[in-house]
JSON list of C-alpha atoms in Angstrom, two decimals:
[
{"chain": "A", "resi": 1, "resn": "MET", "atom": "CA", "xyz": [144.66, 85.73, 140.64]},
{"chain": "A", "resi": 2, "resn": "MET", "atom": "CA", "xyz": [142.88, 82.43, 140.11]},
{"chain": "A", "resi": 3, "resn": "SER", "atom": "CA", "xyz": [144.54, 79.07, 138.85]},
{"chain": "A", "resi": 4, "resn": "SER", "atom": "CA", "xyz": [143.41, 77.09, 136.08]},
{"chain": "A", "resi": 5, "resn": "ALA", "atom": "CA", "xyz": [142.10, 74.59, 138.23]},
{"chain": "A", "resi": 6, "resn": "GLU", "atom": "CA", "xyz": [140.44, 76.59, 140.78]},
{"chain": "A", "resi": 7, "resn": "LEU", "atom": "CA", "xyz": [137.64, 77.63, 137.97]},
{"chain": "A", "resi": 8, "resn": "PRO", "atom": "CA", "xyz": [135.86, 74.53, 137.27]},
{"chain": "A", "resi": 9, "resn": "ALA", "atom": "CA", "xyz": [135.33, 74.42, 141.16]},
{"chain": "A", "resi": 10, "resn": "ARG", "atom": "CA", "xyz": [133.70, 78.30, 141.31]},
{"chain": "A", "resi": 11, "resn": "GLN", "atom": "CA", "xyz": [131.84, 77.46, 137.89]},
{"chain": "A", "resi": 12, "resn": "ALA", "atom": "CA", "xyz": [129.93, 74.79, 139.93]},
{"chain": "A", "resi": 13, "resn": "LEU", "atom": "CA", "xyz": [129.63, 76.94, 143.05]},
{"chain": "A", "resi": 14, "resn": "ALA", "atom": "CA", "xyz": [128.30, 79.54, 141.04]},
{"chain": "A", "resi": 15, "resn": "PHE", "atom": "CA", "xyz": [126.14, 76.84, 139.28]},
{"chain": "A", "resi": 16, "resn": "ILE", "atom": "CA", "xyz": [124.52, 75.68, 142.91]},
{"chain": "A", "resi": 17, "resn": "ARG", "atom": "CA", "xyz": [124.32, 79.61, 144.28]},
{"chain": "A", "resi": 18, "resn": "ILE", "atom": "CA", "xyz": [122.10, 80.36, 141.07]},
{"chain": "A", "resi": 19, "resn": "ALA", "atom": "CA", "xyz": [120.03, 77.24, 141.04]},
{"chain": "A", "resi": 20, "resn": "LEU", "atom": "CA", "xyz": [119.26, 77.93, 144.96]},
{"chain": "A", "resi": 21, "resn": "ALA", "atom": "CA", "xyz": [118.22, 81.57, 144.53]},
{"chain": "A", "resi": 22, "resn": "THR", "atom": "CA", "xyz": [116.21, 80.56, 141.48]},
{"chain": "A", "resi": 23, "resn": "LEU", "atom": "CA", "xyz": [114.24, 78.11, 144.17]},
{"chain": "A", "resi": 24, "resn": "LEU", "atom": "CA", "xyz": [114.25, 80.37, 146.91]},
{"chain": "A", "resi": 25, "resn": "PHE", "atom": "CA", "xyz": [112.70, 82.69, 144.25]},
{"chain": "A", "resi": 26, "resn": "VAL", "atom": "CA", "xyz": [110.04, 80.82, 142.87]},
{"chain": "A", "resi": 27, "resn": "HIS", "atom": "CA", "xyz": [108.98, 79.93, 147.01]},
{"chain": "A", "resi": 28, "resn": "GLY", "atom": "CA", "xyz": [108.45, 83.43, 147.52]},
{"chain": "A", "resi": 29, "resn": "VAL", "atom": "CA", "xyz": [106.47, 84.27, 144.13]},
{"chain": "A", "resi": 30, "resn": "ALA", "atom": "CA", "xyz": [104.65, 81.11, 144.56]},
{"chain": "A", "resi": 31, "resn": "ARG", "atom": "CA", "xyz": [103.30, 82.35, 147.65]},
{"chain": "A", "resi": 32, "resn": "VAL", "atom": "CA", "xyz": [102.75, 85.70, 146.78]},
{"chain": "A", "resi": 33, "resn": "TRP", "atom": "CA", "xyz": [100.78, 84.46, 143.96]},
{"chain": "A", "resi": 34, "resn": "ALA", "atom": "CA", "xyz": [98.71, 81.87, 145.33]},
{"chain": "A", "resi": 35, "resn": "ASP", "atom": "CA", "xyz": [97.75, 84.48, 148.04]},
{"chain": "A", "resi": 36, "resn": "GLY", "atom": "CA", "xyz": [100.03, 82.15, 150.89]},
{"chain": "A", "resi": 37, "resn": "VAL", "atom": "CA", "xyz": [100.85, 84.63, 152.88]},
{"chain": "A", "resi": 38, "resn": "THR", "atom": "CA", "xyz": [97.70, 85.22, 155.04]},
{"chain": "A", "resi": 39, "resn": "PRO", "atom": "CA", "xyz": [97.52, 81.21, 155.78]},
{"chain": "A", "resi": 40, "resn": "PHE", "atom": "CA", "xyz": [101.36, 81.40, 156.24]},
{"chain": "A", "resi": 41, "resn": "GLY", "atom": "CA", "xyz": [101.14, 83.94, 158.46]},
{"chain": "A", "resi": 42, "resn": "GLY", "atom": "CA", "xyz": [98.22, 82.22, 160.59]},
{"chain": "A", "resi": 43, "resn": "PHE", "atom": "CA", "xyz": [100.05, 78.87, 160.53]},
{"chain": "A", "resi": 44, "resn": "LEU", "atom": "CA", "xyz": [103.02, 80.49, 162.95]},
{"chain": "A", "resi": 45, "resn": "GLU", "atom": "CA", "xyz": [100.47, 81.64, 164.52]},
{"chain": "A", "resi": 46, "resn": "GLY", "atom": "CA", "xyz": [98.59, 78.71, 164.81]},
{"chain": "A", "resi": 47, "resn": "GLN", "atom": "CA", "xyz": [102.37, 77.44, 166.03]},
{"chain": "A", "resi": 48, "resn": "GLY", "atom": "CA", "xyz": [102.07, 79.72, 168.75]},
{"chain": "A", "resi": 49, "resn": "ILE", "atom": "CA", "xyz": [105.03, 82.04, 166.92]},
{"chain": "A", "resi": 50, "resn": "PRO", "atom": "CA", "xyz": [103.96, 85.24, 167.72]},
{"chain": "A", "resi": 51, "resn": "PHE", "atom": "CA", "xyz": [103.46, 88.24, 164.77]},
{"chain": "A", "resi": 52, "resn": "GLY", "atom": "CA", "xyz": [102.72, 85.10, 162.31]},
{"chain": "A", "resi": 53, "resn": "LEU", "atom": "CA", "xyz": [101.72, 87.59, 159.33]},
{"chain": "A", "resi": 54, "resn": "ALA", "atom": "CA", "xyz": [104.46, 90.21, 160.08]},
{"chain": "A", "resi": 55, "resn": "ILE", "atom": "CA", "xyz": [107.24, 87.15, 160.36]},
{"chain": "A", "resi": 56, "resn": "ALA", "atom": "CA", "xyz": [105.39, 85.79, 157.14]},
{"chain": "A", "resi": 57, "resn": "TRP", "atom": "CA", "xyz": [105.20, 88.75, 154.91]},
{"chain": "A", "resi": 58, "resn": "PHE", "atom": "CA", "xyz": [109.63, 88.83, 155.99]},
{"chain": "A", "resi": 59, "resn": "VAL", "atom": "CA", "xyz": [110.10, 85.91, 154.81]},
{"chain": "A", "resi": 60, "resn": "THR", "atom": "CA", "xyz": [108.58, 86.38, 151.76]},
{"chain": "A", "resi": 61, "resn": "ALA", "atom": "CA", "xyz": [109.49, 89.36, 151.28]},
{"chain": "A", "resi": 62, "resn": "PHE", "atom": "CA", "xyz": [113.24, 88.43, 152.01]},
{"chain": "A", "resi": 63, "resn": "GLU", "atom": "CA", "xyz": [113.13, 85.52, 149.61]},
{"chain": "A", "resi": 64, "resn": "LEU", "atom": "CA", "xyz": [112.06, 87.74, 146.78]},
{"chain": "A", "resi": 65, "resn": "VAL", "atom": "CA", "xyz": [114.54, 90.83, 147.17]},
{"chain": "A", "resi": 66, "resn": "ALA", "atom": "CA", "xyz": [117.43, 88.61, 148.62]},
{"chain": "A", "resi": 67, "resn": "ALA", "atom": "CA", "xyz": [117.28, 85.39, 145.61]},
{"chain": "A", "resi": 68, "resn": "PRO", "atom": "CA", "xyz": [118.14, 87.90, 142.59]},
{"chain": "A", "resi": 69, "resn": "VAL", "atom": "CA", "xyz": [121.25, 89.00, 145.37]},
{"chain": "A", "resi": 70, "resn": "PHE", "atom": "CA", "xyz": [122.49, 86.22, 146.24]},
{"chain": "A", "resi": 71, "resn": "ALA", "atom": "CA", "xyz": [122.25, 85.15, 142.18]},
{"chain": "A", "resi": 72, "resn": "ALA", "atom": "CA", "xyz": [123.98, 88.13, 141.64]},
{"chain": "A", "resi": 73, "resn": "GLY", "atom": "CA", "xyz": [126.85, 86.96, 143.56]},
{"chain": "A", "resi": 74, "resn": "ARG", "atom": "CA", "xyz": [126.45, 89.53, 146.64]},
{"chain": "A", "resi": 75, "resn": "TRP", "atom": "CA", "xyz": [126.13, 89.08, 150.28]},
{"chain": "A", "resi": 76, "resn": "VAL", "atom": "CA", "xyz": [126.25, 85.95, 149.57]},
{"chain": "A", "resi": 77, "resn": "THR", "atom": "CA", "xyz": [127.48, 84.69, 153.78]},
{"chain": "A", "resi": 78, "resn": "ALA", "atom": "CA", "xyz": [124.81, 87.00, 154.54]},
{"chain": "A", "resi": 79, "resn": "ILE", "atom": "CA", "xyz": [122.08, 86.52, 152.74]},
{"chain": "A", "resi": 80, "resn": "ALA", "atom": "CA", "xyz": [122.58, 82.71, 152.84]},
{"chain": "A", "resi": 81, "resn": "LEU", "atom": "CA", "xyz": [123.22, 82.79, 156.75]},
{"chain": "A", "resi": 82, "resn": "VAL", "atom": "CA", "xyz": [119.92, 84.30, 156.99]},
{"chain": "A", "resi": 83, "resn": "PHE", "atom": "CA", "xyz": [118.49, 81.92, 154.53]},
{"chain": "A", "resi": 84, "resn": "ALA", "atom": "CA", "xyz": [119.34, 79.09, 156.82]},
{"chain": "A", "resi": 85, "resn": "ALA", "atom": "CA", "xyz": [118.10, 80.15, 159.67]},
{"chain": "A", "resi": 86, "resn": "ILE", "atom": "CA", "xyz": [114.50, 80.92, 157.71]},
{"chain": "A", "resi": 87, "resn": "TYR", "atom": "CA", "xyz": [114.35, 77.28, 156.39]},
{"chain": "A", "resi": 88, "resn": "ALA", "atom": "CA", "xyz": [116.26, 76.02, 159.39]},
{"chain": "A", "resi": 89, "resn": "CYS", "atom": "CA", "xyz": [112.97, 76.56, 160.85]},
{"chain": "A", "resi": 90, "resn": "GLY", "atom": "CA", "xyz": [110.86, 75.37, 158.32]},
{"chain": "A", "resi": 91, "resn": "ILE", "atom": "CA", "xyz": [112.07, 71.78, 158.76]},
{"chain": "A", "resi": 92, "resn": "TRP", "atom": "CA", "xyz": [111.49, 72.29, 162.46]},
{"chain": "A", "resi": 93, "resn": "LEU", "atom": "CA", "xyz": [108.43, 73.04, 161.86]},
{"chain": "A", "resi": 94, "resn": "VAL", "atom": "CA", "xyz": [106.99, 71.56, 158.95]},
{"chain": "A", "resi": 95, "resn": "HIS", "atom": "CA", "xyz": [109.37, 69.32, 157.28]},
{"chain": "A", "resi": 96, "resn": "ALA", "atom": "CA", "xyz": [110.99, 67.12, 160.33]},
{"chain": "A", "resi": 97, "resn": "PRO", "atom": "CA", "xyz": [107.12, 66.23, 161.81]},
{"chain": "A", "resi": 98, "resn": "ALA", "atom": "CA", "xyz": [106.58, 64.96, 158.45]},
{"chain": "A", "resi": 99, "resn": "GLY", "atom": "CA", "xyz": [109.02, 62.79, 158.43]},
{"chain": "A", "resi": 100, "resn": "TRP", "atom": "CA", "xyz": [112.55, 62.00, 155.99]},
{"chain": "A", "resi": 101, "resn": "PHE", "atom": "CA", "xyz": [111.28, 61.62, 152.95]},
{"chain": "A", "resi": 102, "resn": "VAL", "atom": "CA", "xyz": [109.05, 63.96, 150.66]},
{"chain": "A", "resi": 103, "resn": "VAL", "atom": "CA", "xyz": [107.88, 61.15, 148.48]},
{"chain": "A", "resi": 104, "resn": "GLY", "atom": "CA", "xyz": [108.28, 57.65, 148.14]},
{"chain": "A", "resi": 105, "resn": "LEU", "atom": "CA", "xyz": [107.98, 56.06, 152.03]},
{"chain": "A", "resi": 106, "resn": "GLY", "atom": "CA", "xyz": [106.94, 59.70, 153.23]},
{"chain": "A", "resi": 107, "resn": "ARG", "atom": "CA", "xyz": [104.98, 62.85, 152.12]},
{"chain": "A", "resi": 108, "resn": "ASN", "atom": "CA", "xyz": [106.32, 66.37, 153.15]},
{"chain": "A", "resi": 109, "resn": "GLY", "atom": "CA", "xyz": [109.68, 64.71, 154.51]},
{"chain": "A", "resi": 110, "resn": "ALA", "atom": "CA", "xyz": [112.60, 66.82, 155.32]},
{"chain": "A", "resi": 111, "resn": "GLU", "atom": "CA", "xyz": [115.24, 65.35, 153.16]},
{"chain": "A", "resi": 112, "resn": "TYR", "atom": "CA", "xyz": [115.31, 68.32, 150.47]},
{"chain": "A", "resi": 113, "resn": "SER", "atom": "CA", "xyz": [115.54, 71.10, 152.47]},
{"chain": "A", "resi": 114, "resn": "VAL", "atom": "CA", "xyz": [117.92, 69.28, 154.67]},
{"chain": "A", "resi": 115, "resn": "LEU", "atom": "CA", "xyz": [119.85, 69.48, 151.20]},
{"chain": "A", "resi": 116, "resn": "ILE", "atom": "CA", "xyz": [119.32, 73.52, 150.61]},
{"chain": "A", "resi": 117, "resn": "LEU", "atom": "CA", "xyz": [119.84, 73.85, 153.76]},
{"chain": "A", "resi": 118, "resn": "VAL", "atom": "CA", "xyz": [123.65, 72.12, 152.87]},
{"chain": "A", "resi": 119, "resn": "CYS", "atom": "CA", "xyz": [123.79, 74.01, 150.13]},
{"chain": "A", "resi": 120, "resn": "LEU", "atom": "CA", "xyz": [123.28, 77.10, 152.05]},
{"chain": "A", "resi": 121, "resn": "LEU", "atom": "CA", "xyz": [125.76, 76.69, 154.42]},
{"chain": "A", "resi": 122, "resn": "ALA", "atom": "CA", "xyz": [128.01, 75.63, 151.63]},
{"chain": "A", "resi": 123, "resn": "ASN", "atom": "CA", "xyz": [127.96, 78.51, 150.23]},
{"chain": "A", "resi": 124, "resn": "ALA", "atom": "CA", "xyz": [127.86, 80.52, 152.97]},
{"chain": "A", "resi": 125, "resn": "TRP", "atom": "CA", "xyz": [131.24, 78.99, 154.18]},
{"chain": "A", "resi": 126, "resn": "ALA", "atom": "CA", "xyz": [133.05, 79.27, 150.40]},
{"chain": "A", "resi": 127, "resn": "HIS", "atom": "CA", "xyz": [132.49, 83.29, 150.50]},
{"chain": "A", "resi": 128, "resn": "ARG", "atom": "CA", "xyz": [133.29, 84.08, 154.04]},
{"chain": "A", "resi": 129, "resn": "PRO", "atom": "CA", "xyz": [135.90, 87.09, 154.42]},
{"chain": "A", "resi": 130, "resn": "ARG", "atom": "CA", "xyz": [139.02, 85.92, 154.75]},
{"chain": "A", "resi": 131, "resn": "ALA", "atom": "CA", "xyz": [141.42, 87.74, 157.57]},
{"chain": "A", "resi": 132, "resn": "SER", "atom": "CA", "xyz": [144.58, 89.43, 155.55]},
{"chain": "A", "resi": 133, "resn": "PRO", "atom": "CA", "xyz": [147.64, 88.24, 155.42]},
{"chain": "A", "resi": 134, "resn": "THR", "atom": "CA", "xyz": [149.81, 90.30, 157.76]},
{"chain": "A", "resi": 135, "resn": "LYS", "atom": "CA", "xyz": [152.68, 91.60, 155.96]}
]
């Protein structure tokens, strides 16, 4: 049974998880809406990554399918870790070369992508399977 002291923390974590899921889902919707999957695949191939279009479709489909499942609180650790891997690659390929700041002192930098990555990893950690106490 959850103590009354744990409830606000669980609610806050759920709020962050749902906000993350919304951002990730919208990211996939925007890519499809703007016909950006093929250019995304071309970008990946231009970076020397084979099967760029297939990877672009996987990432997009994962954003569209897994984000609502993540928001619902199902398979949180597994989904968060896959999203973390995807977004870490995005930081490496796109945002880190542009610097740290997204606006102001830079453009398209890594700062908010790192925040998304940290929030994903925190959710994975909070929902990790725990060993049952032995009797």
